[in-house]
PDB file of C-alpha atoms in Angstrom:
ATOM      1  CA  MET W   1      -6.156 -10.813   7.941  1.00  0.00           C
ATOM      2  CA  LYS W   2      -4.313  -8.319  10.076  1.00  0.00           C
ATOM      3  CA  ILE W   3      -5.192  -6.080  12.824  1.00  0.00           C
ATOM      4  CA  LEU W   4      -4.387  -2.382  12.661  1.00  0.00           C
ATOM      5  CA  GLN W   5      -3.977  -0.158  15.377  1.00  0.00           C
ATOM      6  CA  LEU W   6      -4.558   3.017  14.489  1.00  0.00           C
ATOM      7  CA  LYS W   7      -4.140   6.721  16.733  1.00  0.00           C
ATOM      8  CA  ILE W   8      -6.682   9.070  15.506  1.00  0.00           C
ATOM      9  CA  THR W   9      -5.910  12.619  16.183  1.00  0.00           C
ATOM     10  CA  LEU W  10      -8.211  15.552  15.638  1.00  0.00           C
ATOM     11  CA  LYS W  11      -6.339  18.390  14.421  1.00  0.00           C
ATOM     12  CA  ASP W  12      -5.952  22.166  15.751  1.00  0.00           C
ATOM     13  CA  VAL W  13      -7.975  21.765  18.955  1.00  0.00           C
ATOM     14  CA  LYS W  14      -6.969  21.741  22.472  1.00  0.00           C
ATOM     15  CA  PRO W  15      -6.799  20.216  24.894  1.00  0.00           C
ATOM     16  CA  PRO W  16      -5.907  16.933  22.481  1.00  0.00           C
ATOM     17  CA  VAL W  17      -8.863  14.734  21.043  1.00  0.00           C
ATOM     18  CA  TRP W  18      -7.628  11.425  20.018  1.00  0.00           C
ATOM     19  CA  ARG W  19      -8.592   7.822  19.814  1.00  0.00           C
ATOM     20  CA  ARG W  20      -6.809   4.316  19.713  1.00  0.00           C
ATOM     21  CA  ILE W  21      -8.621   2.099  17.921  1.00  0.00           C
ATOM     22  CA  LEU W  22      -7.885  -1.849  16.686  1.00  0.00           C
ATOM     23  CA  VAL W  23      -9.638  -2.539  13.276  1.00  0.00           C
ATOM     24  CA  LYS W  24      -9.730  -5.328  10.883  1.00  0.00           C
ATOM     25  CA  ASP W  25      -7.920  -4.759   7.804  1.00  0.00           C
ATOM     26  CA  ASP W  26     -10.492  -6.393   5.520  1.00  0.00           C
ATOM     27  CA  ILE W  27     -12.997  -3.705   6.173  1.00  0.00           C
ATOM     28  CA  THR W  28     -13.697  -0.768   3.773  1.00  0.00           C
ATOM     29  CA  PHE W  29     -12.951   2.819   4.059  1.00  0.00           C
ATOM     30  CA  TYR W  30     -16.716   3.291   4.412  1.00  0.00           C
ATOM     31  CA  LYS W  31     -16.826   1.087   7.647  1.00  0.00           C
ATOM     32  CA  LEU W  32     -13.913   2.749   9.184  1.00  0.00           C
ATOM     33  CA  HIS W  33     -15.645   6.218   8.742  1.00  0.00           C
ATOM     34  CA  ARG W  34     -18.750   4.627  10.516  1.00  0.00           C
ATOM     35  CA  ILE W  35     -15.757   3.240  13.450  1.00  0.00           C
ATOM     36  CA  ILE W  36     -14.570   6.609  13.686  1.00  0.00           C
ATOM     37  CA  GLN W  37     -17.624   8.213  13.977  1.00  0.00           C
ATOM     38  CA  TYR W  38     -18.761   5.955  16.814  1.00  0.00           C
ATOM     39  CA  ALA W  39     -15.573   6.566  18.561  1.00  0.00           C
ATOM     40  CA  MET W  40     -15.673  10.340  18.551  1.00  0.00           C
ATOM     41  CA  GLY W  41     -19.562  10.176  19.572  1.00  0.00           C
ATOM     42  CA  TRP W  42     -20.286  11.756  16.225  1.00  0.00           C
ATOM     43  CA  PHE W  43     -23.846  11.456  13.981  1.00  0.00           C
ATOM     44  CA  GLU W  44     -22.658  10.540  10.440  1.00  0.00           C
ATOM     45  CA  SER W  45     -24.542  13.595   9.278  1.00  0.00           C
ATOM     46  CA  HIS W  46     -21.973  15.061   6.923  1.00  0.00           C
ATOM     47  CA  LEU W  47     -19.816  14.126   3.965  1.00  0.00           C
ATOM     48  CA  TYR W  48     -16.194  12.771   4.754  1.00  0.00           C
ATOM     49  CA  GLU W  49     -12.946  11.999   2.726  1.00  0.00           C
ATOM     50  CA  PHE W  50      -9.623   9.964   3.782  1.00  0.00           C
ATOM     51  CA  THR W  51      -6.508  11.182   1.579  1.00  0.00           C
ATOM     52  CA  LEU W  52      -3.774   9.103   1.402  1.00  0.00           C
ATOM     53  CA  GLY W  53      -1.043  10.752  -0.753  1.00  0.00           C
ATOM     54  CA  ASP W  54      -2.660  11.755  -4.063  1.00  0.00           C
ATOM     55  CA  MET W  55      -5.711   9.159  -3.661  1.00  0.00           C
ATOM     56  CA  ILE W  56      -8.914  10.483  -2.262  1.00  0.00           C
ATOM     57  CA  ILE W  57     -11.578   7.999  -0.937  1.00  0.00           C
ATOM     58  CA  GLY W  58     -14.960   8.869  -0.018  1.00  0.00           C
ATOM     59  CA  GLU W  59     -18.548   9.264  -1.121  1.00  0.00           C
ATOM     60  CA  LYS W  60     -20.233  12.011  -3.488  1.00  0.00           C
ATOM     61  CA  GLY W  61     -23.148  13.817  -1.880  1.00  0.00           C
ATOM     62  CA  ASP W  62     -26.101  14.413  -3.925  1.00  0.00           C
ATOM     63  CA  ASP W  63     -25.388  18.129  -4.636  1.00  0.00           C
ATOM     64  CA  TRP W  64     -21.396  18.106  -4.425  1.00  0.00           C
ATOM     65  CA  ASP W  65     -19.604  18.376  -7.641  1.00  0.00           C
ATOM     66  CA  PHE W  66     -16.119  19.359  -5.960  1.00  0.00           C
ATOM     67  CA  TYR W  67     -14.977  15.873  -6.683  1.00  0.00           C
ATOM     68  CA  ASP W  68     -15.642  16.097 -10.707  1.00  0.00           C
ATOM     69  CA  ARG W  69     -12.317  17.640 -10.782  1.00  0.00           C
ATOM     70  CA  TYR W  70     -10.753  14.521  -8.987  1.00  0.00           C
ATOM     71  CA  GLU W  71     -10.575  10.962  -8.980  1.00  0.00           C
ATOM     72  CA  LEU W  72     -12.793  10.180  -6.235  1.00  0.00           C
ATOM     73  CA  LYS W  73     -12.477   6.285  -5.046  1.00  0.00           C
ATOM     74  CA  SER W  74     -15.457   4.587  -3.454  1.00  0.00           C
ATOM     75  CA  ALA W  75     -15.203   4.173   0.301  1.00  0.00           C
ATOM     76  CA  LYS W  76     -17.774   1.375  -0.124  1.00  0.00           C
ATOM     77  CA  ARG W  77     -15.434  -0.643  -2.218  1.00  0.00           C
ATOM     78  CA  VAL W  78     -11.927  -0.150  -1.034  1.00  0.00           C
ATOM     79  CA  LYS W  79     -10.640  -2.093   1.713  1.00  0.00           C
ATOM     80  CA  LEU W  80      -8.141  -1.092   4.072  1.00  0.00           C
ATOM     81  CA  SER W  81      -6.168  -4.085   3.313  1.00  0.00           C
ATOM     82  CA  SER W  82      -5.835  -2.907  -0.363  1.00  0.00           C
ATOM     83  CA  MET W  83      -3.192  -0.436   1.164  1.00  0.00           C
ATOM     84  CA  ASN W  84      -0.668  -2.507   2.529  1.00  0.00           C
ATOM     85  CA  PHE W  85      -0.455  -0.697   5.681  1.00  0.00           C
ATOM     86  CA  ALA W  86       2.910  -0.783   7.676  1.00  0.00           C
ATOM     87  CA  PRO W  87       3.814   0.746  10.862  1.00  0.00           C
ATOM     88  CA  LYS W  88       4.347   4.676  10.878  1.00  0.00           C
ATOM     89  CA  ASP W  89       2.021   4.973   7.620  1.00  0.00           C
ATOM     90  CA  LYS W  90      -0.187   8.141   7.838  1.00  0.00           C
ATOM     91  CA  PHE W  91      -3.286   9.162   6.214  1.00  0.00           C
ATOM     92  CA  ARG W  92      -5.786  12.008   6.753  1.00  0.00           C
ATOM     93  CA  TYR W  93      -9.744  11.954   7.510  1.00  0.00           C
ATOM     94  CA  VAL W  94     -11.703  15.136   7.078  1.00  0.00           C
ATOM     95  CA  TYR W  95     -15.526  15.081   8.367  1.00  0.00           C
ATOM     96  CA  ASP W  96     -17.914  17.732   7.561  1.00  0.00           C
ATOM     97  CA  PHE W  97     -16.629  20.024   4.896  1.00  0.00           C
ATOM     98  CA  GLY W  98     -18.195  22.985   6.448  1.00  0.00           C
ATOM     99  CA  ASP W  99     -16.595  22.815   9.809  1.00  0.00           C
ATOM    100  CA  ASP W 100     -13.538  21.192   8.144  1.00  0.00           C
ATOM    101  CA  TRP W 101     -12.841  18.324  11.287  1.00  0.00           C
ATOM    102  CA  ARG W 102      -9.109  17.083  10.401  1.00  0.00           C
ATOM    103  CA  HIS W 103      -7.844  13.921  11.680  1.00  0.00           C
ATOM    104  CA  ASP W 104      -4.291  12.458  11.359  1.00  0.00           C
ATOM    105  CA  ILE W 105      -4.345   8.711  11.434  1.00  0.00           C
ATOM    106  CA  VAL W 106      -0.944   7.043  11.902  1.00  0.00           C
ATOM    107  CA  VAL W 107      -0.946   2.991  11.671  1.00  0.00           C
ATOM    108  CA  GLU W 108       0.815   2.123  15.061  1.00  0.00           C
ATOM    109  CA  LYS W 109       0.689  -1.206  14.702  1.00  0.00           C
ATOM    110  CA  VAL W 110       0.081  -4.282  12.367  1.00  0.00           C
ATOM    111  CA  LEU W 111      -0.989  -7.292  14.476  1.00  0.00           C
ATOM    112  CA  ASP W 112      -2.207 -10.597  14.340  1.00  0.00           C
ATOM    113  CA  PRO W 113      -5.804 -11.025  15.559  1.00  0.00           C
ATOM    114  CA  GLU W 114      -6.340 -12.411  19.108  1.00  0.00           C
ATOM    115  CA  GLU W 115      -8.766 -15.210  19.614  1.00  0.00           C
ATOM    116  CA  GLY W 116     -12.103 -14.080  21.529  1.00  0.00           C
ATOM    117  CA  VAL W 117     -11.364 -10.535  20.689  1.00  0.00           C
ATOM    118  CA  LYS W 118     -14.389  -9.021  18.812  1.00  0.00           C
ATOM    119  CA  TYR W 119     -13.207  -6.100  16.524  1.00  0.00           C
ATOM    120  CA  PRO W 120     -13.237  -2.858  16.050  1.00  0.00           C
ATOM    121  CA  VAL W 121     -11.899  -2.071  19.692  1.00  0.00           C
ATOM    122  CA  CYS W 122     -11.073   1.517  21.084  1.00  0.00           C
ATOM    123  CA  ILE W 123      -8.095   0.781  23.447  1.00  0.00           C
ATOM    124  CA  GLY W 124      -7.519   4.327  24.122  1.00  0.00           C
ATOM    125  CA  TYR W 125      -8.594   8.115  24.354  1.00  0.00           C
TER     126      TYR W 125
END
């Protein structure tokens, strides 16, 4: 298991809104979604997706047929470790398709876990 240092930046807002977090790479994208929600002070009441190149990772809503045109991978099944992230890798997180809160996520570092540290940890904002 590795630790990913991620910088999450909310796009198109001033002043800049961002968080720097440390997460285990053995968590799912669903868990990362929940961590981002908590770090940003949101309430997990809308749909979301992660985009990594041509891959879309998320969850279908009950009445959401948009993804029928795309192969949507389940955020509850795909682990971050399966992406083999390296420093400078980037991906996108979108929350609330109505308001379209877009976030750029950059992998800043790949670290070994520190003994005694309970992850996830927000280390900057």
